[in-house]
mmCIF file of C-alpha atoms in Angstrom:
data_model
loop_
_atom_site.group_PDB
_atom_site.id
_atom_site.type_symbol
_atom_site.label_atom_id
_atom_site.label_comp_id
_atom_site.label_asym_id
_atom_site.label_seq_id
_atom_site.Cartn_x
_atom_site.Cartn_y
_atom_site.Cartn_z
ATOM 1 C CA UNK K 1 15.020 24.527 47.216
ATOM 2 C CA UNK K 2 11.658 23.761 46.125
ATOM 3 C CA UNK K 3 9.721 23.598 43.267
ATOM 4 C CA UNK K 4 6.181 23.485 41.973
ATOM 5 C CA UNK K 5 6.958 21.556 38.442
ATOM 6 C CA UNK K 6 5.699 18.526 37.047
ATOM 7 C CA UNK K 7 4.749 17.709 40.746
ATOM 8 C CA UNK K 8 6.149 18.781 43.890
ATOM 9 C CA UNK K 9 10.002 18.755 43.565
ATOM 10 C CA UNK K 10 13.233 19.651 45.405
ATOM 11 C CA UNK K 11 16.712 20.353 44.940
ATOM 12 C CA UNK K 12 19.473 19.655 47.896
ATOM 13 C CA UNK K 13 23.001 20.495 48.018
ATOM 14 C CA UNK K 14 25.050 18.084 50.185
ATOM 15 C CA UNK K 15 28.725 19.367 51.426
ATOM 16 C CA UNK K 16 30.092 16.569 49.639
ATOM 17 C CA UNK K 17 29.393 14.246 46.750
ATOM 18 C CA UNK K 18 29.800 11.083 49.423
ATOM 19 C CA UNK K 19 26.861 12.784 51.575
ATOM 20 C CA UNK K 20 24.719 13.044 48.614
ATOM 21 C CA UNK K 21 25.188 9.301 47.646
ATOM 22 C CA UNK K 22 24.445 7.931 51.152
ATOM 23 C CA UNK K 23 21.419 10.184 51.447
ATOM 24 C CA UNK K 24 20.087 8.676 47.905
ATOM 25 C CA UNK K 25 21.290 5.122 48.953
ATOM 26 C CA UNK K 26 19.075 5.428 52.276
ATOM 27 C CA UNK K 27 16.276 7.270 51.093
ATOM 28 C CA UNK K 28 15.292 6.129 47.428
ATOM 29 C CA UNK K 29 11.895 4.386 47.525
ATOM 30 C CA UNK K 30 10.936 5.236 51.088
ATOM 31 C CA UNK K 31 7.481 6.834 52.113
ATOM 32 C CA UNK K 32 7.375 10.003 53.910
ATOM 33 C CA UNK K 33 4.214 9.010 55.120
ATOM 34 C CA UNK K 34 2.214 5.766 55.505
ATOM 35 C CA UNK K 35 1.606 4.102 52.104
ATOM 36 C CA UNK K 36 2.480 7.350 50.082
ATOM 37 C CA UNK K 37 4.730 10.391 49.169
ATOM 38 C CA UNK K 38 7.131 7.687 48.025
ATOM 39 C CA UNK K 39 10.341 9.726 47.343
ATOM 40 C CA UNK K 40 12.174 9.268 43.614
ATOM 41 C CA UNK K 41 15.522 10.467 44.321
ATOM 42 C CA UNK K 42 17.737 11.157 41.327
ATOM 43 C CA UNK K 43 21.083 13.086 40.526
ATOM 44 C CA UNK K 44 21.094 16.701 39.182
ATOM 45 C CA UNK K 45 23.039 18.357 36.884
ATOM 46 C CA UNK K 46 23.332 20.994 38.499
ATOM 47 C CA UNK K 47 26.816 21.963 39.884
ATOM 48 C CA UNK K 48 25.776 24.478 42.808
ATOM 49 C CA UNK K 49 22.280 25.968 43.953
ATOM 50 C CA UNK K 50 21.941 29.516 43.693
ATOM 51 C CA UNK K 51 19.570 30.697 46.876
ATOM 52 C CA UNK K 52 18.627 34.474 47.077
ATOM 53 C CA UNK K 53 16.475 34.266 49.863
ATOM 54 C CA UNK K 54 15.343 32.413 53.031
ATOM 55 C CA UNK K 55 11.905 31.275 53.250
ATOM 56 C CA UNK K 56 9.354 28.967 52.982
ATOM 57 C CA UNK K 57 10.455 27.760 49.552
ATOM 58 C CA UNK K 58 14.382 28.025 49.325
ATOM 59 C CA UNK K 59 16.910 28.096 52.161
ATOM 60 C CA UNK K 60 20.702 28.671 52.704
ATOM 61 C CA UNK K 61 21.592 26.980 55.513
ATOM 62 C CA UNK K 62 25.180 28.813 55.657
ATOM 63 C CA UNK K 63 23.859 32.072 55.313
ATOM 64 C CA UNK K 64 21.171 33.060 57.629
ATOM 65 C CA UNK K 65 21.145 36.767 56.783
ATOM 66 C CA UNK K 66 19.298 36.355 53.698
ATOM 67 C CA UNK K 67 16.349 38.386 53.185
ATOM 68 C CA UNK K 68 12.926 36.351 53.219
ATOM 69 C CA UNK K 69 11.359 38.008 50.193
ATOM 70 C CA UNK K 70 7.386 37.532 50.023
ATOM 71 C CA UNK K 71 6.342 34.861 46.534
ATOM 72 C CA UNK K 72 4.608 36.947 44.448
ATOM 73 C CA UNK K 73 0.818 37.402 43.825
ATOM 74 C CA UNK K 74 -0.206 34.595 41.507
ATOM 75 C CA UNK K 75 2.808 33.079 41.100
ATOM 76 C CA UNK K 76 4.196 31.610 43.744
ATOM 77 C CA UNK K 77 7.247 29.582 42.182
ATOM 78 C CA UNK K 78 8.479 32.967 40.419
ATOM 79 C CA UNK K 79 11.584 34.000 43.160
ATOM 80 C CA UNK K 80 12.282 29.986 43.103
ATOM 81 C CA UNK K 81 12.494 29.872 39.248
ATOM 82 C CA UNK K 82 14.287 32.794 38.989
ATOM 83 C CA UNK K 83 17.308 31.295 40.997
ATOM 84 C CA UNK K 84 16.730 28.087 38.939
ATOM 85 C CA UNK K 85 16.978 29.562 35.571
ATOM 86 C CA UNK K 86 19.816 32.279 36.869
ATOM 87 C CA UNK K 87 20.225 35.848 35.703
ATOM 88 C CA UNK K 88 21.058 35.028 32.355
ATOM 89 C CA UNK K 89 18.287 33.032 31.474
ATOM 90 C CA UNK K 90 19.610 29.376 31.418
ATOM 91 C CA UNK K 91 17.980 26.516 32.323
ATOM 92 C CA UNK K 92 19.702 24.034 34.857
ATOM 93 C CA UNK K 93 18.784 20.767 33.977
ATOM 94 C CA UNK K 94 17.348 18.613 37.125
ATOM 95 C CA UNK K 95 18.758 15.590 35.337
ATOM 96 C CA UNK K 96 17.402 11.934 35.672
ATOM 97 C CA UNK K 97 18.830 8.547 36.072
ATOM 98 C CA UNK K 98 21.958 6.956 37.636
ATOM 99 C CA UNK K 99 24.426 9.143 39.217
ATOM 100 C CA UNK K 100 27.102 10.775 37.022
ATOM 101 C CA UNK K 101 30.609 10.714 38.672
ATOM 102 C CA UNK K 102 32.108 12.861 36.410
ATOM 103 C CA UNK K 103 29.934 15.637 36.780
ATOM 104 C CA UNK K 104 29.012 15.378 40.039
ATOM 105 C CA UNK K 105 31.740 18.029 42.018
ATOM 106 C CA UNK K 106 32.043 18.929 45.605
ATOM 107 C CA UNK K 107 30.906 22.134 46.387
ATOM 108 C CA UNK K 108 29.686 24.946 49.224
ATOM 109 C CA UNK K 109 26.632 23.960 51.408
ATOM 110 C CA UNK K 110 25.712 22.228 54.776
ATOM 111 C CA UNK K 111 25.072 18.850 55.489
ATOM 112 C CA UNK K 112 21.121 19.513 56.651
ATOM 113 C CA UNK K 113 17.855 18.140 56.302
ATOM 114 C CA UNK K 114 18.985 15.086 58.121
ATOM 115 C CA UNK K 115 22.638 14.488 57.687
ATOM 116 C CA UNK K 116 24.763 14.144 60.760
ATOM 117 C CA UNK K 117 28.534 15.055 61.280
ATOM 118 C CA UNK K 118 29.236 11.777 60.012
ATOM 119 C CA UNK K 119 27.710 12.050 57.100
ATOM 120 C CA UNK K 120 25.150 9.455 57.932
ATOM 121 C CA UNK K 121 21.087 10.048 57.035
ATOM 122 C CA UNK K 122 18.991 10.414 60.112
ATOM 123 C CA UNK K 123 15.633 9.112 59.558
ATOM 124 C CA UNK K 124 13.751 11.555 61.034
ATOM 125 C CA UNK K 125 12.781 9.647 64.100
ATOM 126 C CA UNK K 126 10.921 6.089 63.930
ATOM 127 C CA UNK K 127 7.990 7.739 62.691
ATOM 128 C CA UNK K 128 9.939 8.319 59.326
ATOM 129 C CA UNK K 129 10.921 4.373 59.183
ATOM 130 C CA UNK K 130 7.834 3.276 60.349
ATOM 131 C CA UNK K 131 6.582 4.115 56.965
ATOM 132 C CA UNK K 132 8.207 1.784 54.957
ATOM 133 C CA UNK K 133 6.747 -0.972 57.149
ATOM 134 C CA UNK K 134 2.829 0.324 56.914
ATOM 135 C CA UNK K 135 3.412 2.449 59.978
ATOM 136 C CA UNK K 136 4.519 0.188 62.655
ATOM 137 C CA UNK K 137 7.919 -0.729 62.976
ATOM 138 C CA UNK K 138 8.766 -4.559 63.952
ATOM 139 C CA UNK K 139 9.284 -5.564 67.937
ATOM 140 C CA UNK K 140 13.063 -4.597 68.404
ATOM 141 C CA UNK K 141 13.462 -2.178 65.965
ATOM 142 C CA UNK K 142 13.727 1.608 67.078
ATOM 143 C CA UNK K 143 14.506 3.600 63.510
ATOM 144 C CA UNK K 144 16.930 5.612 65.700
ATOM 145 C CA UNK K 145 20.292 3.562 65.314
ATOM 146 C CA UNK K 146 22.738 5.717 63.102
ATOM 147 C CA UNK K 147 25.663 3.049 63.240
ATOM 148 C CA UNK K 148 25.977 1.184 59.859
ATOM 149 C CA UNK K 149 28.757 -1.252 60.461
ATOM 150 C CA UNK K 150 28.053 -4.889 62.414
ATOM 151 C CA UNK K 151 30.591 -6.907 63.557
ATOM 152 C CA UNK K 152 29.767 -10.591 63.018
ATOM 153 C CA UNK K 153 31.440 -13.700 64.741
ATOM 154 C CA UNK K 154 31.558 -16.986 65.485
ATOM 155 C CA UNK K 155 31.495 -17.545 61.564
ATOM 156 C CA UNK K 156 32.811 -21.220 60.037
ATOM 157 C CA UNK K 157 35.735 -20.105 58.124
ATOM 158 C CA UNK K 158 36.209 -22.587 55.757
ATOM 159 C CA UNK K 159 32.696 -22.400 54.369
ATOM 160 C CA UNK K 160 32.401 -18.655 54.752
ATOM 161 C CA UNK K 161 33.212 -15.730 52.562
ATOM 162 C CA UNK K 162 32.312 -12.495 51.652
ATOM 163 C CA UNK K 163 29.882 -13.454 48.696
ATOM 164 C CA UNK K 164 27.664 -15.822 51.276
ATOM 165 C CA UNK K 165 27.406 -13.205 53.786
ATOM 166 C CA UNK K 166 26.359 -10.754 51.360
ATOM 167 C CA UNK K 167 24.048 -13.460 50.260
ATOM 168 C CA UNK K 168 22.555 -13.450 53.575
ATOM 169 C CA UNK K 169 22.857 -9.839 55.085
ATOM 170 C CA UNK K 170 21.674 -8.390 51.685
ATOM 171 C CA UNK K 171 18.214 -9.348 52.593
ATOM 172 C CA UNK K 172 18.161 -6.100 55.238
ATOM 173 C CA UNK K 173 19.321 -3.632 53.201
ATOM 174 C CA UNK K 174 22.277 -2.537 50.942
ATOM 175 C CA UNK K 175 25.604 -3.869 51.424
ATOM 176 C CA UNK K 176 28.571 -1.299 51.032
ATOM 177 C CA UNK K 177 31.643 -3.344 51.974
ATOM 178 C CA UNK K 178 32.636 -7.052 53.648
ATOM 179 C CA UNK K 179 35.872 -7.148 55.484
ATOM 180 C CA UNK K 180 36.853 -10.803 56.866
ATOM 181 C CA UNK K 181 39.746 -10.274 59.706
ATOM 182 C CA UNK K 182 42.614 -11.882 58.748
ATOM 183 C CA UNK K 183 43.729 -12.218 62.418
ATOM 184 C CA UNK K 184 40.517 -13.592 63.306
ATOM 185 C CA UNK K 185 39.155 -15.370 60.166
ATOM 186 C CA UNK K 186 35.693 -16.750 62.377
ATOM 187 C CA UNK K 187 34.990 -12.285 62.237
ATOM 188 C CA UNK K 188 33.932 -9.983 59.446
ATOM 189 C CA UNK K 189 32.985 -6.804 59.253
ATOM 190 C CA UNK K 190 29.901 -5.726 57.271
ATOM 191 C CA UNK K 191 29.044 -2.233 56.391
ATOM 192 C CA UNK K 192 25.350 -1.853 55.971
ATOM 193 C CA UNK K 193 23.794 1.240 53.919
ATOM 194 C CA UNK K 194 22.326 3.039 56.519
ATOM 195 C CA UNK K 195 21.992 3.088 60.286
ATOM 196 C CA UNK K 196 18.057 1.407 59.831
ATOM 197 C CA UNK K 197 19.160 -1.672 57.672
ATOM 198 C CA UNK K 198 22.383 -2.357 60.539
ATOM 199 C CA UNK K 199 19.495 -2.459 62.845
ATOM 200 C CA UNK K 200 17.367 -4.668 60.493
ATOM 201 C CA UNK K 201 20.234 -7.563 60.097
ATOM 202 C CA UNK K 202 21.455 -6.876 63.926
ATOM 203 C CA UNK K 203 17.775 -7.749 65.007
ATOM 204 C CA UNK K 204 17.077 -10.616 62.712
ATOM 205 C CA UNK K 205 20.112 -12.285 62.474
ATOM 206 C CA UNK K 206 21.948 -12.324 65.896
ATOM 207 C CA UNK K 207 21.735 -15.824 67.230
ATOM 208 C CA UNK K 208 21.219 -17.111 63.733
ATOM 209 C CA UNK K 209 22.348 -21.043 63.095
ATOM 210 C CA UNK K 210 24.881 -21.018 60.472
ATOM 211 C CA UNK K 211 27.167 -24.020 59.366
ATOM 212 C CA UNK K 212 26.163 -25.590 62.576
ATOM 213 C CA UNK K 213 27.373 -22.420 64.692
ATOM 214 C CA UNK K 214 25.258 -19.746 66.426
ATOM 215 C CA UNK K 215 26.107 -16.505 64.651
ATOM 216 C CA UNK K 216 26.765 -13.457 66.860
ATOM 217 C CA UNK K 217 25.785 -9.889 65.706
ATOM 218 C CA UNK K 218 26.898 -6.503 67.195
ATOM 219 C CA UNK K 219 27.518 -3.360 66.402
ATOM 220 C CA UNK K 220 31.202 -2.415 65.737
ATOM 221 C CA UNK K 221 32.923 0.437 66.959
ATOM 222 C CA UNK K 222 34.219 1.180 63.542
ATOM 223 C CA UNK K 223 31.667 3.592 61.698
ATOM 224 C CA UNK K 224 32.887 2.246 58.211
ATOM 225 C CA UNK K 225 35.014 -0.201 56.405
ATOM 226 C CA UNK K 226 37.753 1.674 54.499
ATOM 227 C CA UNK K 227 38.318 -0.022 50.924
ATOM 228 C CA UNK K 228 41.712 -2.043 50.918
ATOM 229 C CA UNK K 229 42.486 -5.094 48.930
ATOM 230 C CA UNK K 230 41.458 -7.515 51.661
ATOM 231 C CA UNK K 231 37.792 -5.945 51.735
ATOM 232 C CA UNK K 232 35.247 -6.457 49.305
ATOM 233 C CA UNK K 233 33.291 -3.784 47.824
ATOM 234 C CA UNK K 234 29.358 -4.381 47.223
ATOM 235 C CA UNK K 235 28.364 -0.348 46.829
ATOM 236 C CA UNK K 236 27.627 -0.533 42.919
ATOM 237 C CA UNK K 237 26.572 -4.280 43.109
ATOM 238 C CA UNK K 238 23.240 -4.735 40.799
ATOM 239 C CA UNK K 239 21.961 -7.507 43.573
ATOM 240 C CA UNK K 240 21.936 -5.587 46.647
ATOM 241 C CA UNK K 241 18.260 -5.467 47.020
ATOM 242 C CA UNK K 242 16.939 -2.013 47.890
ATOM 243 C CA UNK K 243 18.395 0.246 45.185
ATOM 244 C CA UNK K 244 14.549 -0.043 43.381
ATOM 245 C CA UNK K 245 11.449 -0.720 45.504
ATOM 246 C CA UNK K 246 12.825 -0.207 48.815
ATOM 247 C CA UNK K 247 9.687 0.230 50.912
ATOM 248 C CA UNK K 248 8.204 -2.736 49.326
ATOM 249 C CA UNK K 249 11.586 -4.834 50.128
ATOM 250 C CA UNK K 250 11.263 -3.720 53.822
ATOM 251 C CA UNK K 251 7.988 -5.297 54.393
ATOM 252 C CA UNK K 252 9.224 -8.625 53.331
ATOM 253 C CA UNK K 253 11.755 -8.325 55.864
ATOM 254 C CA UNK K 254 12.288 -11.054 58.520
ATOM 255 C CA UNK K 255 14.041 -13.378 60.451
ATOM 256 C CA UNK K 256 15.246 -16.428 58.693
ATOM 257 C CA UNK K 257 12.306 -18.711 58.359
ATOM 258 C CA UNK K 258 12.172 -22.639 56.786
ATOM 259 C CA UNK K 259 10.474 -21.251 53.776
ATOM 260 C CA UNK K 260 12.767 -19.538 50.630
ATOM 261 C CA UNK K 261 11.413 -17.632 47.524
ATOM 262 C CA UNK K 262 12.925 -18.028 44.581
ATOM 263 C CA UNK K 263 12.574 -15.659 41.865
ATOM 264 C CA UNK K 264 14.364 -14.656 38.232
ATOM 265 C CA UNK K 265 13.600 -18.594 37.615
ATOM 266 C CA UNK K 266 13.804 -19.601 33.580
ATOM 267 C CA UNK K 267 10.523 -19.879 31.959
ATOM 268 C CA UNK K 268 10.742 -23.656 31.245
ATOM 269 C CA UNK K 269 12.394 -24.385 34.425
ATOM 270 C CA UNK K 270 10.808 -27.774 36.209
ATOM 271 C CA UNK K 271 9.937 -27.959 40.243
ATOM 272 C CA UNK K 272 12.485 -30.789 40.139
ATOM 273 C CA UNK K 273 15.084 -28.853 38.581
ATOM 274 C CA UNK K 274 14.695 -26.339 41.500
ATOM 275 C CA UNK K 275 14.525 -29.106 44.206
ATOM 276 C CA UNK K 276 18.011 -30.700 42.922
ATOM 277 C CA UNK K 277 19.649 -27.282 42.999
ATOM 278 C CA UNK K 278 18.745 -26.705 46.666
ATOM 279 C CA UNK K 279 18.532 -30.166 48.051
ATOM 280 C CA UNK K 280 22.214 -29.992 48.835
ATOM 281 C CA UNK K 281 21.792 -27.860 51.916
ATOM 282 C CA UNK K 282 18.765 -29.936 53.339
ATOM 283 C CA UNK K 283 15.646 -31.853 52.538
ATOM 284 C CA UNK K 284 13.065 -29.747 50.891
ATOM 285 C CA UNK K 285 9.986 -30.731 52.495
ATOM 286 C CA UNK K 286 7.358 -29.305 50.326
ATOM 287 C CA UNK K 287 7.530 -26.945 47.156
ATOM 288 C CA UNK K 288 5.427 -25.436 43.938
ATOM 289 C CA UNK K 289 6.550 -23.474 41.232
ATOM 290 C CA UNK K 290 3.808 -20.855 40.213
ATOM 291 C CA UNK K 291 3.870 -17.487 37.959
ATOM 292 C CA UNK K 292 3.017 -13.855 39.043
ATOM 293 C CA UNK K 293 2.984 -11.387 36.746
ATOM 294 C CA UNK K 294 4.180 -13.232 34.196
ATOM 295 C CA UNK K 295 7.637 -14.589 35.668
ATOM 296 C CA UNK K 296 8.198 -17.568 36.991
ATOM 297 C CA UNK K 297 8.698 -18.065 40.680
ATOM 298 C CA UNK K 298 8.846 -20.849 43.579
ATOM 299 C CA UNK K 299 8.442 -21.763 46.914
ATOM 300 C CA UNK K 300 10.714 -24.444 48.877
ATOM 301 C CA UNK K 301 9.765 -25.478 52.658
ATOM 302 C CA UNK K 302 12.688 -27.314 54.314
ATOM 303 C CA UNK K 303 12.590 -29.050 57.293
ATOM 304 C CA UNK K 304 14.575 -26.568 59.354
ATOM 305 C CA UNK K 305 15.475 -22.537 59.691
ATOM 306 C CA UNK K 306 19.339 -23.982 59.655
ATOM 307 C CA UNK K 307 18.848 -25.557 56.240
ATOM 308 C CA UNK K 308 16.862 -23.050 54.585
ATOM 309 C CA UNK K 309 19.611 -20.597 55.786
ATOM 310 C CA UNK K 310 22.401 -22.449 54.338
ATOM 311 C CA UNK K 311 21.002 -22.908 50.853
ATOM 312 C CA UNK K 312 20.169 -18.823 50.681
ATOM 313 C CA UNK K 313 23.651 -18.121 51.691
ATOM 314 C CA UNK K 314 24.990 -20.910 48.912
ATOM 315 C CA UNK K 315 22.714 -20.390 46.292
ATOM 316 C CA UNK K 316 21.560 -16.672 46.546
ATOM 317 C CA UNK K 317 22.818 -15.328 42.568
ATOM 318 C CA UNK K 318 23.647 -18.962 41.415
ATOM 319 C CA UNK K 319 23.143 -19.787 37.975
ATOM 320 C CA UNK K 320 20.198 -21.961 37.352
ATOM 321 C CA UNK K 321 20.438 -22.807 33.794
ATOM 322 C CA UNK K 322 21.066 -19.435 32.095
ATOM 323 C CA UNK K 323 19.678 -17.534 34.434
ATOM 324 C CA UNK K 324 21.116 -15.821 38.048
ATOM 325 C CA UNK K 325 17.973 -16.969 40.515
ATOM 326 C CA UNK K 326 17.169 -15.054 43.418
ATOM 327 C CA UNK K 327 16.552 -15.885 46.933
ATOM 328 C CA UNK K 328 14.971 -14.567 50.231
ATOM 329 C CA UNK K 329 13.058 -15.983 52.971
ATOM 330 C CA UNK K 330 9.152 -15.732 52.770
ATOM 331 C CA UNK K 331 7.265 -15.309 55.918
ATOM 332 C CA UNK K 332 4.524 -18.014 54.607
ATOM 333 C CA UNK K 333 4.066 -20.880 57.032
ATOM 334 C CA UNK K 334 2.518 -23.462 54.041
ATOM 335 C CA UNK K 335 3.403 -23.923 50.510
#
């Protein structure tokens, strides 16, 4: 249901709550076109859509027999608004803000508008995915993958855990769940937010050296990781990087580099304190502290990509003084 009120807005009803949550997680902050039409997706208080006509503004994908009544002259949204307000004239609030699990009921409908039979969001082809990268997908990225779970192997069991895997893979998308396999402790399953994010992680992290071993990354035969006591759930973690400004964060995606960008630093932090905090993982060849938009940040250049990767894996989301700092790979070649 499309509405012309406070800009172009739309209400979409999915077949289940999980499908709606997956859609929002995947598409929030994405651009429909290159550099514009950024999606702002929020949950609605409305439990069910009442659609009376199948036309250019409303459609019931479960009932093709509905009439296609034309909009009245001079008031193109009249039929839409009558459906929204209902027969008794009561307004259905569209709501805003975060999810409301208690008021979000499963209801009828159809997983249309890009939702496949597995409840995963189809991005509408490579062109839609490319919009997040300014119109051109990175080399090796198709934007059409629909498998969101990765199998990571050749890990170092003594040095790796779910949190450290999260620190690395969350550079390429939101993490839903991580499970380290007990019968193969050098293997782990990582469920990303969607297939596009999984493809980014696969493309950028396959063959990366971590703790002295070349990590192998492949797509898993499992569509998802089921919740269990030995599974770490990160679906609601505030450390997921792509909940806000997703399109902007996609543009920063790159393979591990020697350069680490450090943010969320204390305002009075000294460069020596940052260097000391990270130097346990390698030699910092060059570094600088700077301010951007009034916030203290730093660039730390390590001697090798392996050292920088270890620093990010171990120190992202760690405490430095009173702050939880954030680390990310930078495309800059020099400080």
